[in-house]
Amino acid sequence: GALRPGQIYNSNGAMLEAGLRQWGVGSCRRWHVRDDLSATVAALGEALGWADVLLVAGGVSVGERDFVKPALAECGIEPEFWRVRVKPGKPLLYAATGDGTQVFGLPGNPVSALVGLAIFALPALHARMGAGASHRGLRTVAASLAGDVVNPADRPHYLRGSIDGDGRFVATGMQASHGMLGLAMSDALLLMPPRASLEQGEMVTVKLLD
């Protein structure tokens, strides 16, 4: 239906489920939860009773409507870490329950959510599925740079891009954490160190999203 003021469509659920299926995780369920502490506690309780690995998109930062951390506390779960030094996706959370269920709290911005899934959660999922260490997470490939790229920030930055017909990495679209068009056009991630610049033609290793 039509959105009311202050509402957005839930694109993350469909995007993350598609990513999971693309990367070999066939059994998954989705819960849609409003920004409410009691609703979040109830949904977490139900999901923890079903899932071996739980992905929570949104609600992990410090806003007044970010209820994931207090909801986990209500369920008796304390994060092992919260926040990572990377762009996009700084407010990522990880926790584990006493019976071994793993919880990944992914940021709500769509690019941050997908990068968090691909870089942090996917290797853990593959490990639980029995994959050896060399087959966990995204595949990597060598590529040359189609143009100069710069990361002026003080955190490592996963640039989104595509591999062209000549095997070159081309950065695509807006690189902000809400830039879904650039993400949709991308099939690779390039990790740029903090305050780094790379020149056209340099060889790099990229992670493939396909």
Coordinates of N, CA, C and O in Angstrom, one line a residue, residues 43-188:
A43 N 9.7 -11.0 18.5 CA 10.2 -11.6 17.2 C 11.5 -12.3 17.4 O 11.7 -13.4 16.8
L44 N 12.4 -11.7 18.2 CA 13.7 -12.4 18.5 C 13.5 -13.7 19.2 O 14.1 -14.7 18.8
G45 N 12.6 -13.8 20.1 CA 12.3 -15.0 20.8 C 11.8 -16.1 19.8 O 12.3 -17.2 19.9
E46 N 10.9 -15.7 18.9 CA 10.4 -16.7 17.9 C 11.5 -17.1 17.0 O 11.7 -18.3 16.7
A47 N 12.3 -16.1 16.5 CA 13.3 -16.4 15.5 C 14.5 -17.3 16.2 O 15.0 -18.2 15.5
L48 N 14.8 -17.0 17.4 CA 15.9 -17.7 18.1 C 15.5 -19.2 18.3 O 16.3 -20.1 18.4
G49 N 14.2 -19.4 18.3 CA 13.7 -20.8 18.5 C 13.7 -21.6 17.2 O 13.6 -22.8 17.2
W50 N 13.9 -20.9 16.1 CA 13.9 -21.5 14.7 C 15.3 -21.6 14.1 O 15.7 -22.5 13.4
A51 N 16.1 -20.5 14.2 CA 17.3 -20.3 13.4 C 18.5 -20.8 14.1 O 18.7 -20.7 15.3
D52 N 19.5 -21.2 13.3 CA 20.8 -21.5 13.7 C 21.7 -20.2 13.6 O 22.6 -20.0 14.4
V53 N 21.4 -19.3 12.6 CA 22.0 -18.0 12.5 C 20.9 -17.0 12.2 O 20.0 -17.2 11.4
L54 N 20.9 -15.9 13.0 CA 19.9 -14.9 12.9 C 20.5 -13.6 12.4 O 21.5 -13.1 13.0
L55 N 19.9 -13.1 11.3 CA 20.3 -11.8 10.8 C 19.2 -10.8 11.1 O 18.1 -11.0 10.8
V56 N 19.6 -9.7 11.8 CA 18.7 -8.6 12.1 C 19.1 -7.4 11.4 O 20.2 -6.9 11.6
A57 N 18.3 -6.9 10.5 CA 18.7 -5.7 9.7 C 18.0 -4.5 10.3 O 16.8 -4.4 10.4
G58 N 18.8 -3.5 10.7 CA 18.3 -2.3 11.3 C 18.1 -2.4 12.8 O 18.2 -3.4 13.4
G59 N 18.0 -1.2 13.4 CA 17.8 -1.2 14.9 C 19.0 -1.4 15.7 O 18.9 -1.6 16.9
V60 N 20.2 -1.4 15.1 CA 21.4 -1.7 15.9 C 22.3 -0.5 16.2 O 23.4 -0.6 16.8
S61 N 21.8 0.7 15.8 CA 22.6 1.9 16.1 C 22.2 2.6 17.4 O 21.8 1.9 18.3
V62 N 22.3 3.9 17.5 CA 22.0 4.6 18.7 C 20.8 5.5 18.7 O 20.6 6.3 19.6
G63 N 19.9 5.3 17.7 CA 18.7 6.1 17.6 C 17.7 5.7 18.7 O 17.8 4.7 19.3
E64 N 16.8 6.6 18.9 CA 15.8 6.3 20.0 C 14.8 5.2 19.6 O 14.2 4.6 20.5
R65 N 14.8 4.8 18.3 CA 14.0 3.7 17.9 C 14.9 2.4 17.5 O 14.4 1.5 16.9
D66 N 16.1 2.4 18.0 CA 17.0 1.3 17.7 C 16.9 0.3 18.9 O 17.6 0.5 19.9
F67 N 16.1 -0.7 18.8 CA 15.8 -1.5 19.9 C 16.5 -2.9 20.0 O 16.2 -3.7 20.8
V68 N 17.3 -3.2 19.0 CA 17.9 -4.6 18.9 C 18.7 -4.9 20.1 O 18.6 -6.0 20.7
K69 N 19.6 -4.0 20.5 CA 20.5 -4.3 21.7 C 19.7 -4.5 23.0 O 19.9 -5.5 23.7
P70 N 18.8 -3.6 23.3 CA 17.9 -3.8 24.5 C 17.1 -5.1 24.4 O 16.8 -5.8 25.4
A71 N 16.6 -5.4 23.2 CA 15.8 -6.6 23.0 C 16.6 -7.8 23.2 O 16.1 -8.8 23.8
L72 N 17.8 -7.8 22.7 CA 18.7 -9.0 22.9 C 19.0 -9.1 24.4 O 19.0 -10.3 25.0
A73 N 19.2 -8.0 25.1 CA 19.4 -8.1 26.6 C 18.2 -8.7 27.3 O 18.3 -9.5 28.2
E74 N 17.0 -8.3 26.8 CA 15.7 -8.9 27.4 C 15.7 -10.4 27.2 O 15.1 -11.2 28.0
C75 N 16.3 -10.9 26.1 CA 16.4 -12.3 25.8 C 17.6 -13.0 26.5 O 17.9 -14.2 26.2
G76 N 18.4 -12.2 27.3 CA 19.5 -12.8 28.0 C 20.8 -12.9 27.1 O 21.7 -13.7 27.4
I77 N 20.9 -12.1 26.1 CA 22.0 -12.2 25.1 C 22.7 -10.8 25.1 O 22.2 -9.8 24.9
E78 N 24.0 -10.9 25.4 CA 24.9 -9.7 25.3 C 25.8 -9.8 24.1 O 26.4 -10.8 23.8
P79 N 26.0 -8.7 23.4 CA 26.8 -8.7 22.2 C 28.3 -9.0 22.6 O 28.8 -8.6 23.6
E80 N 28.9 -9.8 21.7 CA 30.4 -10.0 21.9 C 31.2 -8.8 21.3 O 32.2 -8.5 21.8
F81 N 30.6 -8.2 20.3 CA 31.2 -6.9 19.8 C 30.1 -6.1 19.1 O 29.1 -6.6 18.7
W82 N 30.2 -4.8 19.1 CA 29.3 -3.9 18.5 C 30.1 -2.7 17.9 O 30.9 -2.1 18.6
R83 N 30.0 -2.5 16.6 CA 30.7 -1.6 15.8 C 32.0 -2.2 15.2 O 32.7 -2.9 16.0
V84 N 32.2 -2.0 14.0 CA 33.4 -2.4 13.3 C 34.0 -1.2 12.5 O 33.3 -0.3 12.1
R85 N 35.3 -1.3 12.4 CA 36.0 -0.1 11.7 C 36.1 -0.4 10.2 O 37.1 -0.7 9.7
V86 N 34.9 -0.1 9.6 CA 34.8 -0.3 8.1 C 33.7 0.5 7.6 O 32.7 0.8 8.4
K87 N 33.8 0.9 6.4 CA 32.7 1.6 5.6 C 32.3 0.7 4.4 O 33.2 0.1 3.8
P88 N 31.0 0.6 4.2 CA 29.9 1.0 5.0 C 29.6 -0.1 6.0 O 30.0 -1.3 5.9
G89 N 28.9 0.2 7.1 CA 28.5 -0.8 8.0 C 29.1 -0.7 9.4 O 29.2 -1.8 10.1
K90 N 29.4 0.5 9.9 CA 30.1 0.6 11.2 C 29.3 0.0 12.4 O 29.9 -0.8 13.2
P91 N 28.0 0.2 12.5 CA 27.3 -0.3 13.7 C 26.8 -1.8 13.6 O 25.7 -2.1 13.9
L92 N 27.8 -2.6 13.2 CA 27.5 -4.1 13.1 C 27.6 -4.7 14.4 O 28.5 -4.4 15.2
L93 N 26.7 -5.6 14.8 CA 26.7 -6.3 16.1 C 26.8 -7.8 15.9 O 26.3 -8.4 14.9
Y94 N 27.5 -8.5 16.8 CA 27.6 -9.9 16.8 C 27.4 -10.4 18.2 O 27.9 -9.9 19.2
A95 N 26.6 -11.5 18.3 CA 26.3 -12.2 19.6 C 26.1 -13.7 19.3 O 25.9 -14.1 18.2
A96 N 26.3 -14.4 20.4 CA 26.0 -15.9 20.3 C 25.3 -16.3 21.6 O 25.6 -15.8 22.7
T97 N 24.4 -17.2 21.4 CA 23.6 -17.7 22.6 C 24.3 -18.9 23.2 O 25.3 -19.5 22.6
G98 N 23.9 -19.3 24.3 CA 24.5 -20.5 25.0 C 24.4 -21.7 24.2 O 25.3 -22.6 24.4
D99 N 23.4 -21.9 23.4 CA 23.2 -23.1 22.6 C 23.9 -23.0 21.2 O 23.7 -23.9 20.4
G100 N 24.6 -21.9 21.0 CA 25.4 -21.9 19.7 C 24.7 -21.1 18.6 O 25.3 -21.0 17.5
T101 N 23.5 -20.6 18.8 CA 22.9 -19.7 17.7 C 23.7 -18.4 17.6 O 24.0 -17.8 18.6
Q102 N 24.0 -18.0 16.4 CA 24.8 -16.8 16.1 C 23.8 -15.7 15.7 O 22.9 -16.0 14.9
V103 N 24.1 -14.5 16.2 CA 23.2 -13.4 15.8 C 24.1 -12.3 15.2 O 25.1 -11.8 15.8
F104 N 23.8 -11.8 14.0 CA 24.4 -10.7 13.3 C 23.4 -9.6 13.2 O 22.4 -9.7 12.6
G105 N 23.7 -8.5 13.9 CA 22.9 -7.3 13.8 C 23.5 -6.4 12.7 O 24.6 -5.9 12.8
L106 N 22.8 -6.3 11.5 CA 23.2 -5.6 10.4 C 22.7 -4.2 10.4 O 21.5 -4.0 10.8
P107 N 23.4 -3.2 9.9 CA 22.9 -1.8 9.8 C 21.7 -1.8 8.9 O 21.5 -2.6 8.0
G108 N 20.8 -0.8 9.1 CA 19.6 -0.7 8.3 C 19.8 -0.1 6.9 O 19.0 -0.4 6.1
N109 N 20.8 0.7 6.7 CA 21.0 1.2 5.4 C 21.3 0.0 4.4 O 22.1 -0.9 4.8
P110 N 20.7 0.0 3.3 CA 20.8 -1.2 2.4 C 22.2 -1.6 2.0 O 22.5 -2.8 2.1
V111 N 23.0 -0.7 1.6 CA 24.4 -1.1 1.2 C 25.1 -1.6 2.4 O 25.8 -2.7 2.3
S112 N 25.0 -1.0 3.6 CA 25.6 -1.5 4.8 C 25.2 -2.9 5.2 O 25.9 -3.7 5.6
A113 N 23.9 -3.1 5.0 CA 23.3 -4.4 5.3 C 23.9 -5.5 4.5 O 24.3 -6.6 4.9
L114 N 24.0 -5.3 3.2 CA 24.5 -6.3 2.3 C 25.9 -6.5 2.5 O 26.4 -7.7 2.5
V115 N 26.7 -5.4 2.6 CA 28.1 -5.6 2.9 C 28.4 -6.4 4.2 O 29.2 -7.2 4.3
G116 N 27.6 -6.0 5.2 CA 27.7 -6.8 6.5 C 27.4 -8.2 6.3 O 28.1 -9.1 6.9
L117 N 26.4 -8.6 5.6 CA 26.1 -10.0 5.3 C 27.2 -10.6 4.6 O 27.7 -11.7 5.0
A118 N 27.7 -10.0 3.5 CA 28.7 -10.6 2.6 C 30.0 -10.8 3.3 O 30.7 -11.8 3.1
I119 N 30.4 -9.8 4.1 CA 31.8 -9.8 4.6 C 31.8 -10.5 6.0 O 32.8 -11.3 6.3
F120 N 30.8 -10.3 6.8 CA 30.9 -10.9 8.2 C 30.1 -12.1 8.4 O 30.5 -13.1 9.0
A121 N 28.8 -12.1 8.0 CA 27.9 -13.2 8.3 C 28.1 -14.4 7.3 O 28.0 -15.6 7.7
L122 N 28.4 -14.2 6.0 CA 28.4 -15.2 5.1 C 29.5 -16.3 5.4 O 29.3 -17.5 5.3
P123 N 30.7 -15.9 5.8 CA 31.7 -16.9 6.1 C 31.3 -17.8 7.3 O 31.5 -19.0 7.3
A124 N 30.6 -17.2 8.3 CA 30.1 -18.0 9.4 C 29.0 -19.0 8.9 O 28.9 -20.1 9.3
L125 N 28.1 -18.5 8.0 CA 27.1 -19.4 7.5 C 27.7 -20.5 6.7 O 27.3 -21.7 6.8
H126 N 28.7 -20.2 5.8 CA 29.3 -21.3 5.1 C 30.0 -22.3 6.0 O 30.0 -23.5 5.7
A127 N 30.6 -21.8 7.0 CA 31.3 -22.7 8.0 C 30.3 -23.6 8.6 O 30.6 -24.8 8.8
R128 N 29.1 -23.1 9.0 CA 28.1 -24.0 9.6 C 27.6 -25.0 8.6 O 27.1 -26.0 9.0
M129 N 27.7 -24.7 7.3 CA 27.2 -25.6 6.3 C 28.3 -26.6 5.9 O 28.0 -27.4 5.0
G130 N 29.4 -26.5 6.5 CA 30.5 -27.5 6.3 C 31.5 -27.1 5.3 O 32.4 -28.0 5.0
A131 N 31.6 -25.9 4.8 CA 32.6 -25.5 3.9 C 33.9 -25.4 4.5 O 34.1 -24.9 5.6
G132 N 35.0 -25.8 3.8 CA 36.3 -25.6 4.2 C 36.7 -24.1 4.3 O 36.0 -23.3 3.7
A133 N 37.8 -23.9 4.9 CA 38.2 -22.5 5.1 C 38.4 -21.7 3.8 O 38.2 -20.5 3.8
S134 N 38.9 -22.4 2.8 CA 39.1 -21.7 1.5 C 37.8 -21.5 0.7 O 37.9 -20.9 -0.4
H135 N 36.7 -22.0 1.2 CA 35.4 -21.9 0.4 C 34.4 -21.2 1.2 O 33.2 -21.3 1.0
R136 N 34.8 -20.3 2.2 CA 33.8 -19.6 3.0 C 33.8 -18.1 2.5 O 34.8 -17.5 2.3
G137 N 32.6 -17.6 2.4 CA 32.5 -16.2 2.0 C 32.6 -16.0 0.5 O 32.4 -17.0 -0.3
L138 N 32.7 -14.8 0.1 CA 32.7 -14.5 -1.3 C 34.0 -15.0 -2.0 O 35.1 -15.0 -1.4
R139 N 33.9 -15.3 -3.3 CA 35.0 -15.7 -4.1 C 35.8 -14.4 -4.4 O 35.3 -13.3 -4.5
T140 N 37.1 -14.6 -4.7 CA 37.9 -13.4 -5.0 C 38.5 -13.6 -6.4 O 38.7 -14.7 -6.9
V141 N 38.9 -12.5 -7.0 CA 39.5 -12.5 -8.4 C 40.4 -11.3 -8.5 O 40.2 -10.3 -7.9
A142 N 41.5 -11.4 -9.3 CA 42.4 -10.3 -9.6 C 41.8 -9.5 -10.7 O 41.2 -10.0 -11.7
A143 N 41.9 -8.2 -10.6 CA 41.4 -7.3 -11.6 C 42.3 -6.0 -11.7 O 43.0 -5.7 -10.7
S144 N 42.3 -5.4 -12.8 CA 43.0 -4.1 -12.9 C 42.0 -3.0 -12.7 O 40.8 -3.2 -12.9
L145 N 42.4 -1.8 -12.3 CA 41.5 -0.7 -12.1 C 41.2 0.1 -13.4 O 42.2 0.4 -14.1
A146 N 40.0 0.3 -13.7 CA 39.6 1.0 -14.9 C 39.8 2.5 -14.7 O 39.8 3.3 -15.7
G147 N 39.9 3.0 -13.4 CA 40.2 4.4 -13.2 C 40.8 4.6 -11.8 O 40.8 3.7 -11.0
D148 N 41.2 5.8 -11.5 CA 41.7 6.1 -10.2 C 40.6 6.0 -9.1 O 39.4 6.3 -9.4
V149 N 40.9 5.5 -8.0 CA 40.0 5.4 -6.8 C 40.7 5.9 -5.6 O 41.9 5.8 -5.4
V150 N 39.9 6.6 -4.7 CA 40.4 7.2 -3.5 C 39.5 6.9 -2.4 O 38.2 6.9 -2.5
N151 N 40.1 6.7 -1.2 CA 39.4 6.6 0.1 C 39.9 7.6 1.0 O 40.9 7.3 1.7
P152 N 39.3 8.8 1.2 CA 39.8 9.8 2.0 C 39.5 9.6 3.5 O 40.0 10.3 4.4
A153 N 38.7 8.6 3.8 CA 38.2 8.4 5.2 C 39.3 7.7 6.0 O 40.2 7.1 5.5
D154 N 39.0 7.7 7.4 CA 40.0 7.0 8.3 C 39.6 5.6 8.6 O 40.1 5.0 9.5
R155 N 38.6 5.0 7.8 CA 38.3 3.6 7.9 C 38.4 2.9 6.6 O 38.3 3.6 5.6
P156 N 38.7 1.6 6.6 CA 38.7 0.9 5.3 C 37.3 1.0 4.7 O 36.3 1.1 5.4
H157 N 37.3 1.0 3.4 CA 36.0 1.2 2.7 C 35.9 0.2 1.6 O 36.8 0.0 0.7
Y158 N 34.8 -0.6 1.6 CA 34.4 -1.5 0.5 C 33.7 -0.7 -0.6 O 32.6 -0.4 -0.5
L159 N 34.5 -0.5 -1.7 CA 33.9 0.2 -2.8 C 33.1 -0.8 -3.6 O 33.5 -2.0 -3.8
R160 N 31.9 -0.4 -4.1 CA 31.1 -1.3 -5.0 C 31.4 -1.0 -6.4 O 31.6 0.2 -6.8
G161 N 31.5 -2.0 -7.2 CA 31.8 -1.9 -8.6 C 31.5 -3.1 -9.4 O 30.9 -4.1 -8.9
S162 N 31.9 -3.1 -10.7 CA 31.6 -4.2 -11.6 C 32.9 -4.5 -12.3 O 33.8 -3.7 -12.4
I163 N 33.0 -5.8 -12.8 CA 34.1 -6.2 -13.6 C 33.7 -6.1 -15.1 O 32.7 -6.8 -15.5
D164 N 34.4 -5.3 -15.9 CA 34.0 -5.1 -17.3 C 34.5 -6.3 -18.1 O 35.2 -7.2 -17.6
G165 N 34.3 -6.2 -19.4 CA 34.7 -7.3 -20.3 C 36.2 -7.4 -20.5 O 36.6 -8.5 -21.0
D166 N 36.9 -6.5 -20.1 CA 38.4 -6.5 -20.1 C 39.0 -6.9 -18.8 O 40.2 -6.8 -18.6
G167 N 38.1 -7.4 -17.8 CA 38.6 -7.8 -16.5 C 39.1 -6.6 -15.6 O 39.9 -6.8 -14.7
R168 N 38.5 -5.4 -15.8 CA 38.8 -4.3 -15.0 C 37.7 -4.0 -14.0 O 36.5 -4.1 -14.3
F169 N 38.1 -3.5 -12.9 CA 37.1 -3.1 -11.8 C 36.7 -1.7 -12.1 O 37.6 -0.8 -12.2
V170 N 35.4 -1.4 -12.2 CA 34.9 -0.1 -12.5 C 34.0 0.2 -11.3 O 33.0 -0.4 -11.0
A171 N 34.3 1.3 -10.5 CA 33.5 1.7 -9.4 C 32.1 2.2 -10.0 O 32.1 2.9 -11.0
T172 N 31.0 1.9 -9.3 CA 29.7 2.2 -9.9 C 28.9 3.1 -9.0 O 28.7 2.8 -7.8
G173 N 28.4 4.2 -9.5 CA 27.4 5.0 -8.9 C 27.9 5.6 -7.6 O 29.0 5.6 -7.2
M174 N 26.8 6.1 -6.8 CA 27.1 6.7 -5.5 C 27.6 5.7 -4.6 O 27.1 4.5 -4.5
Q175 N 28.6 6.0 -3.8 CA 29.2 5.1 -2.9 C 28.8 5.3 -1.4 O 29.3 4.7 -0.5
A176 N 27.7 6.1 -1.2 CA 27.1 6.2 0.1 C 26.3 5.0 0.5 O 25.9 4.2 -0.4
S177 N 26.1 4.9 1.8 CA 25.5 3.6 2.3 C 24.0 3.5 2.0 O 23.4 2.4 2.2
H178 N 23.4 4.5 1.4 CA 22.0 4.4 0.9 C 21.9 4.3 -0.6 O 20.8 4.3 -1.1
G179 N 23.0 4.2 -1.3 CA 23.0 4.3 -2.7 C 22.7 2.9 -3.4 O 23.6 2.2 -3.8
M180 N 21.4 2.6 -3.5 CA 21.0 1.3 -3.9 C 21.2 1.1 -5.4 O 21.5 0.0 -5.9
L181 N 21.2 2.2 -6.2 CA 21.4 2.0 -7.6 C 22.8 1.5 -7.9 O 23.0 0.6 -8.7
G182 N 23.8 2.2 -7.3 CA 25.2 1.7 -7.5 C 25.4 0.3 -7.0 O 26.1 -0.5 -7.6
L183 N 24.7 -0.1 -5.9 CA 24.8 -1.4 -5.4 C 24.1 -2.4 -6.4 O 24.7 -3.5 -6.7
A184 N 23.0 -2.1 -7.0 CA 22.3 -2.9 -7.9 C 23.1 -3.2 -9.2 O 23.0 -4.2 -9.8
M185 N 24.0 -2.2 -9.5 CA 24.8 -2.3 -10.7 C 26.1 -3.0 -10.5 O 26.9 -3.2 -11.4
S186 N 26.4 -3.4 -9.2 CA 27.7 -3.9 -8.8 C 27.7 -5.4 -8.8 O 26.7 -6.1 -8.5
D187 N 28.8 -6.0 -9.1 CA 29.0 -7.5 -8.9 C 30.3 -7.8 -8.2 O 30.8 -8.9 -8.1
A188 N 31.0 -6.7 -7.6 CA 32.2 -6.9 -6.9 C 32.5 -5.8 -5.8 O 31.9 -4.7 -5.9

